[in-house]
Coordinates of C-alpha atoms in Angstrom, one line a residue:
X1341 CA -29.9 28.3 12.9
X1342 CA -27.0 28.3 15.3
X1343 CA -24.3 26.4 13.3
X1344 CA -21.4 25.0 15.2
X1345 CA -19.0 26.3 12.5
X1346 CA -19.1 29.8 11.1
X1347 CA -16.8 31.8 8.9
X1348 CA -16.8 35.1 10.8
X1349 CA -16.7 36.2 14.4
X1350 CA -19.3 38.7 15.7
X1351 CA -18.8 42.3 14.5
X1352 CA -16.8 44.5 16.9
X1353 CA -14.6 41.9 18.6
X1354 CA -11.7 42.8 16.3
X1355 CA -10.7 39.2 15.7
X1356 CA -11.8 38.9 12.1
X1357 CA -12.8 35.7 10.2
X1358 CA -12.0 32.3 11.7
X1359 CA -12.9 28.7 10.9
X1360 CA -13.0 27.6 14.6
X1361 CA -16.4 26.5 16.0
X1362 CA -18.6 29.2 17.4
X1363 CA -20.1 26.7 19.8
X1364 CA -17.4 24.3 21.1
X1365 CA -19.7 22.2 23.3
X1366 CA -22.0 21.6 20.4
X1367 CA -19.1 20.7 18.1
X1368 CA -17.7 18.4 20.8
X1369 CA -21.1 16.5 20.9
X1370 CA -21.1 16.1 17.1
X1371 CA -17.5 14.8 17.3
X1372 CA -18.5 12.2 19.9
X1373 CA -21.4 11.2 17.6
X1374 CA -19.1 10.7 14.7
X1375 CA -16.9 8.4 16.8
X1376 CA -19.9 6.5 18.1
X1377 CA -21.2 6.0 14.6
X1378 CA -17.8 4.9 13.3
X1379 CA -17.3 2.4 16.2
X1380 CA -20.8 1.0 15.5
X1381 CA -20.0 0.6 11.8
X1382 CA -16.9 -1.5 12.7
X1383 CA -18.6 -3.5 15.5
X1384 CA -21.4 -4.5 13.1
X1385 CA -19.2 -4.8 10.0
X1386 CA -20.4 -8.4 9.3
X1387 CA -24.0 -7.3 9.1
X1388 CA -23.5 -5.3 5.9
X1389 CA -22.4 -6.2 2.4
X1390 CA -18.7 -6.0 1.6
X1391 CA -19.4 -3.6 -1.3
X1392 CA -22.6 -1.9 -2.6
X1393 CA -22.8 -0.2 -6.0
X1394 CA -23.9 3.5 -5.7
X1395 CA -27.3 4.1 -7.3
X1396 CA -27.5 6.6 -10.1
X1397 CA -29.6 9.0 -8.1
X1398 CA -27.0 9.1 -5.3
X1399 CA -24.2 9.5 -7.8
X1400 CA -26.0 12.5 -9.3
X1401 CA -25.8 14.4 -6.0
X1402 CA -22.0 14.7 -6.6
X1403 CA -22.6 17.0 -9.5
X1404 CA -23.0 20.7 -9.2
X1405 CA -21.1 23.7 -7.9
X1406 CA -19.6 24.2 -4.4
X1407 CA -22.0 25.8 -1.8
X1408 CA -21.4 29.5 -1.4
X1409 CA -23.1 29.8 2.1
X1410 CA -22.3 27.6 5.1
X1411 CA -24.4 24.5 5.6
X1412 CA -22.9 23.7 9.0
X1413 CA -21.0 20.8 10.4
X1414 CA -24.1 18.7 11.1
X1415 CA -25.2 19.0 7.5
X1416 CA -21.8 18.1 6.2
X1417 CA -21.7 15.0 8.4
X1418 CA -25.2 14.0 7.4
X1419 CA -24.1 14.2 3.8
X1420 CA -21.2 11.9 4.5
X1421 CA -23.4 9.4 6.3
X1422 CA -26.0 9.3 3.6
X1423 CA -23.9 9.6 0.4
X1424 CA -20.5 8.1 1.2
X1425 CA -20.6 5.6 4.1
X1426 CA -22.9 3.0 2.4
X1427 CA -20.7 2.9 -0.7
X1428 CA -17.2 2.5 0.8
X1429 CA -14.6 0.2 -0.8
X1430 CA -15.2 -2.5 1.8
X1431 CA -11.6 -3.3 2.7
X1432 CA -12.6 -2.9 6.4
X1433 CA -14.9 -6.0 5.9
X1434 CA -13.7 -9.5 6.8
X1435 CA -14.6 -10.9 3.4
X1436 CA -12.8 -8.3 1.3
X1437 CA -10.0 -10.0 -0.5
X1438 CA -10.0 -8.1 -3.8
X1439 CA -6.8 -6.1 -3.5
X1440 CA -3.8 -6.5 -1.3
X1441 CA -4.5 -3.6 1.2
X1442 CA -4.9 -3.5 4.9
X1443 CA -8.2 -3.3 6.8
X1444 CA -7.3 -0.3 9.0
X1445 CA -7.4 -0.2 12.8
X1446 CA -9.3 1.8 15.4
X1447 CA -6.0 3.2 16.9
X1448 CA -4.9 4.1 13.5
X1449 CA -8.1 6.0 12.7
X1450 CA -7.9 7.9 16.0
X1451 CA -4.2 8.7 15.3
X1452 CA -5.2 10.2 12.0
X1453 CA -7.5 12.6 13.9
X1454 CA -4.7 13.5 16.3
X1455 CA -2.3 14.0 13.4
X1456 CA -4.8 16.4 11.8
X1457 CA -5.2 18.3 15.0
X1458 CA -1.4 18.5 15.4
X1459 CA -1.4 20.0 11.9
X1460 CA 2.4 19.8 11.5
X1461 CA 4.1 20.0 8.1
X1462 CA 6.7 17.2 8.0
X1463 CA 8.9 18.9 5.5
X1464 CA 11.5 19.3 8.2
X1465 CA 12.1 21.5 11.3
X1466 CA 12.7 20.5 14.9
X1467 CA 9.3 19.2 16.0
X1468 CA 8.0 16.2 17.8
X1469 CA 6.2 14.9 14.7
X1470 CA 9.5 14.7 12.8
X1471 CA 11.0 12.6 15.6
X1472 CA 8.0 10.3 15.4
X1473 CA 8.7 9.7 11.7
X1474 CA 12.4 9.1 12.3
X1475 CA 11.6 6.6 15.0
X1476 CA 9.1 4.8 12.7
X1477 CA 11.8 4.6 10.0
X1478 CA 14.3 3.2 12.5
X1479 CA 11.8 0.5 13.5
X1480 CA 11.3 -0.3 9.8
X1481 CA 15.0 -0.7 9.4
X1482 CA 15.1 -3.0 12.4
X1483 CA 12.2 -5.0 10.9
X1484 CA 14.1 -5.8 7.7
X1485 CA 17.7 -5.8 9.0
X1486 CA 19.0 -2.6 7.4
X1487 CA 21.6 -0.7 9.5
X1488 CA 20.4 2.3 11.6
X1489 CA 22.7 4.5 9.5
X1490 CA 20.4 4.0 6.5
X1491 CA 18.2 6.9 5.6
X1492 CA 14.5 6.9 4.8
X1493 CA 11.3 8.9 4.4
X1494 CA 7.6 8.2 4.8
X1495 CA 5.6 8.2 1.5
X1496 CA 2.1 7.8 0.4
X1497 CA 2.7 4.2 -0.4
X1498 CA 5.0 1.8 -2.2
X1499 CA 4.5 3.4 -5.7
X1500 CA 6.2 6.6 -4.6
X1501 CA 8.7 4.7 -2.4
X1502 CA 9.7 2.7 -5.5
X1503 CA 10.0 5.8 -7.6
X1504 CA 12.3 7.4 -4.9
X1505 CA 14.4 4.2 -4.8
X1506 CA 14.8 4.3 -8.6
X1507 CA 15.7 8.0 -8.6
X1508 CA 18.4 7.5 -5.9
X1509 CA 19.8 4.5 -7.9
X1510 CA 20.0 6.6 -11.1
X1511 CA 21.7 9.5 -9.2
X1512 CA 24.2 7.0 -7.8
X1513 CA 25.1 5.8 -11.3
X1514 CA 24.8 9.2 -13.1
X1515 CA 25.5 11.9 -10.5
X1516 CA 25.1 14.8 -13.0
X1517 CA 21.6 13.7 -14.1
X1518 CA 19.9 16.3 -11.8
X1519 CA 21.6 19.1 -13.8
X1520 CA 22.0 17.5 -17.3
X1521 CA 18.8 15.5 -17.4
X1522 CA 18.4 12.4 -19.4
X1523 CA 19.5 14.3 -22.6
X1524 CA 23.0 14.2 -21.2
X1525 CA 23.1 10.4 -21.0
X1526 CA 25.7 8.9 -23.4
X1527 CA 24.0 5.5 -23.4
X1528 CA 20.4 4.4 -22.6
X1529 CA 19.9 3.2 -19.1
X1530 CA 18.0 -0.1 -18.5
X1531 CA 16.5 -1.6 -15.4
X1532 CA 15.3 -5.2 -14.7
X1533 CA 12.5 -6.9 -12.9
X1534 CA 10.4 -10.0 -13.3
X1535 CA 7.4 -10.1 -15.5
X1536 CA 5.4 -10.3 -12.3
X1537 CA 6.6 -6.9 -11.0
X1538 CA 4.1 -4.3 -9.9
X1539 CA 3.0 -1.8 -12.7
X1540 CA 4.3 1.1 -10.6
X1541 CA 7.9 0.4 -11.7
X1542 CA 7.2 1.0 -15.4
X1543 CA 5.4 4.1 -14.4
X1544 CA 8.4 5.3 -12.4
X1545 CA 10.6 5.0 -15.4
X1546 CA 8.0 6.8 -17.5
X1547 CA 8.0 9.7 -14.9
X1548 CA 11.8 9.8 -14.9
X1549 CA 11.8 10.3 -18.6
X1550 CA 13.2 6.9 -19.7
X1551 CA 10.0 5.4 -20.9
X1552 CA 8.5 2.0 -19.8
X1553 CA 10.7 0.2 -22.4
X1554 CA 13.7 1.0 -20.2
X1555 CA 12.3 -1.7 -17.7
X1556 CA 13.2 -5.0 -19.2
X1557 CA 11.0 -7.8 -18.0
X1558 CA 12.7 -11.0 -17.0
X1559 CA 11.1 -14.5 -17.3
X1560 CA 9.9 -16.2 -14.1
X1561 CA 10.2 -19.8 -13.0
X1562 CA 7.4 -22.2 -12.4
X1563 CA 6.7 -20.5 -9.0
X1564 CA 6.5 -17.0 -10.6
X1565 CA 9.9 -16.0 -9.1
X1566 CA 12.4 -14.1 -11.2
X1567 CA 14.7 -16.4 -13.2
X1568 CA 18.2 -15.3 -12.1
X1569 CA 19.9 -17.1 -14.9
X1570 CA 17.7 -15.3 -17.4
X1571 CA 18.4 -12.0 -15.6
X1572 CA 22.2 -12.6 -16.0
X1573 CA 21.7 -13.2 -19.7
X1574 CA 19.7 -10.1 -20.1
X1575 CA 22.3 -7.9 -18.4
X1576 CA 25.1 -9.4 -20.6
X1577 CA 22.9 -8.9 -23.8
X1578 CA 22.2 -5.2 -23.0
X1579 CA 25.9 -4.4 -22.2
X1580 CA 26.9 -5.9 -25.5
X1581 CA 24.2 -3.9 -27.3
X1582 CA 25.6 -0.6 -25.9
X1583 CA 23.0 -0.1 -23.2
X1584 CA 23.8 0.6 -19.5
X1585 CA 22.3 -1.6 -16.9
X1586 CA 21.9 0.2 -13.6
X1587 CA 19.0 -1.2 -11.5
X1588 CA 17.5 -4.5 -10.6
X1589 CA 14.1 -4.7 -8.8
X1590 CA 13.5 -7.8 -6.8
X1591 CA 10.0 -8.4 -5.3
X1592 CA 9.3 -9.7 -1.8
X1593 CA 5.7 -10.8 -2.4
X1594 CA 4.4 -10.2 -5.9
X1595 CA 1.0 -8.6 -6.2
X1596 CA -0.4 -11.4 -8.5
X1597 CA 0.6 -14.5 -6.6
X1598 CA 2.6 -13.5 -3.5
X1599 CA 5.8 -15.0 -4.9
X1600 CA 9.1 -14.1 -3.3
X1601 CA 12.2 -13.7 -5.5
X1602 CA 15.4 -15.3 -4.3
X1603 CA 16.8 -12.1 -2.8
X1604 CA 20.3 -13.5 -2.0
X1605 CA 20.7 -14.7 -5.6
X1606 CA 19.7 -11.3 -6.9
X1607 CA 22.0 -9.6 -4.4
X1608 CA 24.9 -11.7 -5.5
X1609 CA 24.3 -10.8 -9.2
X1610 CA 24.0 -7.1 -8.4
X1611 CA 27.2 -7.2 -6.5
X1612 CA 29.0 -8.9 -9.4
X1613 CA 27.6 -6.6 -12.0
X1614 CA 27.8 -3.3 -10.1
X1615 CA 24.0 -2.8 -10.2
X1616 CA 21.7 -1.1 -7.7
X1617 CA 19.7 -3.8 -5.7
X1618 CA 16.2 -2.5 -4.9
X1619 CA 13.6 -4.6 -3.2
X1620 CA 9.9 -3.9 -3.6
X1621 CA 8.7 -5.3 -0.2
X1622 CA 5.3 -3.7 -0.2
X1623 CA 3.9 -7.1 0.8
X1624 CA 6.8 -8.9 2.4
X1625 CA 8.6 -6.3 4.6
X1626 CA 6.4 -6.9 7.7
X1627 CA 7.3 -10.6 7.5
X1628 CA 10.5 -9.5 9.3
X1629 CA 8.4 -9.3 12.5
X1630 CA 7.6 -13.0 12.5
X1631 CA 10.2 -15.7 13.2
X1632 CA 8.2 -18.1 11.1
X1633 CA 7.7 -15.9 8.1
X1634 CA 11.1 -14.0 8.2
X1635 CA 12.9 -16.6 6.1
X1636 CA 10.8 -15.6 3.1
X1637 CA 12.6 -12.2 2.9
X1638 CA 16.1 -13.6 3.6
X1639 CA 18.5 -11.3 1.7
X1640 CA 16.5 -8.1 2.0
X1641 CA 19.1 -6.8 4.5
X1642 CA 21.6 -6.7 1.5
X1643 CA 19.4 -4.3 -0.5
X1644 CA 20.6 -0.8 -1.5
X1645 CA 17.0 0.4 -1.1
X1646 CA 13.6 -1.0 0.0
X1647 CA 10.0 0.1 -0.6
X1648 CA 7.4 -0.6 2.1
X1649 CA 3.7 -0.3 2.3
X1650 CA 2.7 0.1 5.9
X1651 CA -1.0 0.3 5.1
X1652 CA -0.8 -3.4 4.0
X1653 CA 0.6 -5.8 6.6
X1654 CA 0.7 -3.3 9.4
X1655 CA -2.9 -2.2 8.6
X1656 CA -2.3 1.5 9.1
X1657 CA -5.0 3.6 7.5
X1658 CA -4.2 5.0 4.1
X1659 CA -1.7 6.5 3.2
X1660 CA 1.4 5.0 4.8
X1661 CA 4.4 3.9 2.9
X1662 CA 8.2 4.3 3.3
X1663 CA 11.4 4.0 1.4
X1664 CA 14.7 3.0 3.1
X1665 CA 18.1 3.6 1.5
X1666 CA 21.4 2.1 2.7
X1667 CA 23.5 5.1 1.6
X1668 CA 22.2 8.2 3.3
X1669 CA 24.5 10.5 1.4
X1670 CA 23.3 9.2 -2.0
X1671 CA 19.7 9.4 -0.9
X1672 CA 20.0 13.0 0.2
X1673 CA 22.1 14.2 -2.8
X1674 CA 19.4 12.8 -5.1
X1675 CA 16.8 15.2 -3.8
X1676 CA 18.1 17.9 -1.5
X1677 CA 17.4 21.5 -2.4
X1678 CA 18.3 24.3 -0.1
X1679 CA 16.8 27.7 -1.1
X1680 CA 17.4 30.7 1.2
X1681 CA 13.9 30.6 2.7
X1682 CA 14.7 27.1 4.1
X1683 CA 18.1 28.1 5.5
X1684 CA 19.2 26.2 8.6
X1685 CA 20.3 28.4 11.5
X1686 CA 21.6 25.8 13.9
X1687 CA 19.0 27.0 16.4
X1688 CA 15.3 27.4 16.8
X1689 CA 12.6 25.7 14.6
X1690 CA 14.9 25.4 11.6
X1691 CA 17.8 24.2 13.6
X1692 CA 18.0 20.6 12.4
X1693 CA 20.8 20.0 10.0
X1694 CA 18.8 17.8 7.6
X1695 CA 15.1 17.8 6.9
X1696 CA 12.9 15.0 5.8
X1697 CA 12.0 16.9 2.7
X1698 CA 15.6 16.3 1.5
X1699 CA 14.9 12.6 0.9
X1700 CA 12.0 12.8 -1.5
X1701 CA 10.2 15.1 -4.0
X1702 CA 7.8 16.6 -1.4
X1703 CA 8.4 19.7 0.7
X1704 CA 4.9 19.7 2.2
X1705 CA 4.3 16.4 3.9
X1706 CA 1.6 15.2 6.2
X1707 CA 2.0 13.5 9.6
X1708 CA 1.7 10.0 8.2
X1709 CA 4.0 8.4 10.8
X1710 CA 1.7 8.9 13.9
X1711 CA -0.8 6.2 13.0
X1712 CA 2.1 3.7 12.4
X1713 CA 4.0 4.8 15.6
X1714 CA 0.8 4.4 17.7
X1715 CA 0.1 1.1 16.1
X1716 CA 3.5 -0.2 17.0
X1717 CA 3.0 1.0 20.6
X1718 CA -0.6 -0.4 20.8
X1719 CA -0.1 -3.8 19.3
X1720 CA 3.6 -4.5 19.5
X1721 CA 5.6 -6.3 16.9
X1722 CA 4.3 -9.6 18.3
X1723 CA 0.7 -8.5 17.7
X1724 CA 1.4 -7.7 14.1
X1725 CA 3.3 -11.0 13.7
X1726 CA 0.4 -13.0 14.9
X1727 CA -2.0 -11.4 12.4
X1728 CA 0.4 -12.0 9.6
X1729 CA 0.9 -15.7 10.6
X1730 CA -2.9 -16.1 10.9
X1731 CA -3.4 -14.8 7.4
X1732 CA -0.7 -17.2 6.0
X1733 CA -2.4 -20.1 7.8
X1734 CA -5.8 -19.1 6.4
X1735 CA -4.3 -19.0 2.9
X1736 CA -3.0 -22.6 3.4
X1737 CA -6.5 -23.6 4.6
X1738 CA -8.2 -22.1 1.6
X1739 CA -5.6 -23.8 -0.7
X1740 CA -6.3 -27.1 0.9
X1741 CA -10.0 -26.7 0.4
X1742 CA -9.4 -25.8 -3.2
X1743 CA -7.1 -28.8 -3.8
X1744 CA -9.7 -31.1 -2.3
X1745 CA -12.5 -29.9 -4.5
X1746 CA -13.2 -31.6 -7.8
X1747 CA -14.6 -28.4 -9.4
X1748 CA -11.8 -26.0 -8.2
X1749 CA -8.2 -25.6 -9.4
X1750 CA -5.3 -23.8 -7.7
X1751 CA -3.2 -22.2 -10.3
X1752 CA -0.2 -20.9 -8.3
X1753 CA 1.9 -22.0 -5.3
X1754 CA 0.8 -20.3 -2.0
X1755 CA 3.9 -18.6 -0.7
X1756 CA 2.2 -16.4 1.8
X1757 CA -1.3 -15.1 1.9
X1758 CA -2.5 -14.9 -1.7
X1759 CA -4.4 -17.8 -3.3
X1760 CA -5.1 -17.9 -7.1
X1761 CA -7.7 -20.4 -8.3
X1762 CA -10.1 -21.2 -11.0
X1763 CA -13.7 -22.6 -11.0
X1764 CA -14.2 -25.6 -13.4
X1765 CA -17.9 -25.7 -14.3
X1766 CA -19.0 -29.3 -15.1
X1767 CA -18.9 -30.1 -18.8
X1768 CA -17.4 -26.7 -19.8
X1769 CA -14.6 -26.5 -22.4
X1770 CA -11.6 -24.3 -21.9
X1771 CA -13.1 -21.1 -23.4
X1772 CA -16.2 -21.5 -21.3
X1773 CA -14.2 -22.0 -18.2
X1774 CA -12.3 -18.8 -18.9
X1775 CA -15.5 -16.9 -19.5
X1776 CA -17.0 -18.3 -16.3
X1777 CA -14.1 -17.2 -14.2
X1778 CA -14.2 -13.7 -15.6
X1779 CA -17.9 -13.4 -15.0
X1780 CA -17.9 -14.9 -11.6
X1781 CA -15.6 -12.3 -10.1
X1782 CA -18.1 -9.6 -11.1
X1783 CA -21.0 -11.5 -9.8
X1784 CA -19.4 -12.1 -6.5
X1785 CA -18.6 -8.4 -6.1
X1786 CA -22.1 -7.3 -7.0
X1787 CA -23.7 -9.8 -4.6
X1788 CA -21.6 -8.2 -1.9
X1789 CA -21.0 -11.2 0.3
X1790 CA -17.5 -11.9 -0.9
X1791 CA -15.2 -9.6 -2.8
X1792 CA -12.2 -11.3 -4.4
X1793 CA -10.5 -9.9 -7.6
X1794 CA -9.6 -11.3 -10.9
X1795 CA -6.2 -11.6 -12.6
X1796 CA -4.5 -13.5 -15.4
X1797 CA -1.8 -16.1 -15.0
X1798 CA -0.1 -17.9 -17.8
X1799 CA -2.7 -16.4 -20.1
X1800 CA -5.7 -17.9 -18.1
X1801 CA -8.2 -15.7 -16.2
X1802 CA -8.5 -16.7 -12.5
X1803 CA -9.8 -15.6 -9.2
X1804 CA -7.4 -14.0 -6.7
X1805 CA -7.9 -14.0 -3.0
X1806 CA -5.6 -11.7 -1.1
X1807 CA -5.8 -12.4 2.6
X1808 CA -4.4 -9.2 4.1
X1809 CA -7.2 -8.8 6.5
X1810 CA -7.1 -9.1 10.3
X1811 CA -10.9 -9.6 10.5
X1812 CA -11.2 -12.7 8.3
X1813 CA -12.1 -16.0 10.0
X1814 CA -11.8 -19.6 8.7
X1815 CA -15.6 -19.9 8.3
X1816 CA -15.6 -16.9 5.9
X1817 CA -13.3 -18.9 3.7
X1818 CA -15.4 -22.1 4.0
X1819 CA -18.5 -20.2 3.0
X1820 CA -16.6 -18.8 0.1
X1821 CA -15.6 -22.3 -1.1
X1822 CA -19.2 -23.4 -0.9
X1823 CA -20.3 -20.4 -3.0
X1824 CA -17.6 -21.2 -5.6
X1825 CA -18.6 -24.9 -5.8
X1826 CA -22.2 -23.8 -6.3
X1827 CA -21.1 -21.7 -9.2
X1828 CA -19.5 -24.7 -10.8
X1829 CA -22.5 -26.9 -10.5
X1830 CA -24.7 -27.4 -13.6
X1831 CA -27.7 -25.2 -13.9
X1832 CA -31.0 -27.0 -13.0
X1833 CA -32.8 -28.2 -16.1

């Protein structure tokens, strides 16, 4: 069999082993087939279930050792089509609303291919890919109003971006922590965020050696926003107890309900108390592109650092996050390491005075920025703004349908594009209603027509619809409401 990929060149040519195709034309034809299949998958996305559970017999094929002999590129692609494609997450589907993540784009997918062919390592050096990343970071600063002098770096997502922000904040407060470690701290450090903050912030403090108890949760108001008066009391209490406050995390779009903290009020408190003001804007940052939605993130331009998830509202394929830091020097000093083998010469490939790897924990870094850069060029900021506004309008439409229904209940304000609701089966008591809402989420996902997620608010289980999806239509939501109302109807006797 003439495989398009082989591990060795013919004997006698002196070239030695290679992983390039032995038949470029045949490989080109296979590549075109891959693109055609992928385009067909997206064009007909509404014809398939949102999510399909993998059968046991298919799952069993993922056991066993790696193949020793080549199977060839066609066989590898056939395995992908048969064993992976039918069981995808489904976030490319218009009725996927389970988790707040983007739906991807065609230009983003093609950019991923081009980035892989480019094969650059974005640790640093003077290359075109690094200039692409720096321009994307500049566009992100422009989006949220940070000065161009701010620093930044692309990350896998907001979890790592938030970790970097916390690390820079700690370094700014305790400059010798990189050498002394947390054992050298004279007093325990404490950080603050609302009880609705993303779980990655506790994990950041765990990874930094402080433990999750170093993140003090602050009460929220009736709209699930951080209670700034309660935050002020918490800071005063910890100072009196001999602890050292250092970081406040405000959220521009909470993951549970989409609530937006009062960023100006938090910024004022941080300025008064000498605390680092970090904003988790994984959801809200792209709102800076829309004149209508921008007021929701008012005050973000005052942040010391901001975390962004560009695979959410900008729909870049995974992974694509970023962190921006107002103080470039503090950012670089928190991470920069300059061993001799990375010495800068002032000329040539290593001529750039600072490298992107100096702004985070990774030296080896992929070309994540290309898909974001090409997305901005292809759709423009106005194109992204229209999609964000449409999702916000769809959330209000769904909320209105829920409010008008006698068997549905909305359980949180709709600030942006997340709707939390409960189904109220006729004649059910409170415990039965709770059980019905837990069960219904699983049933909907397994049916495959709609995929929301479940969460808990004020101690009550509910259904969460996250409308970060550029393919959703109003009729998808109307069908969803009909399905929910059917679930609330009494079973036929």
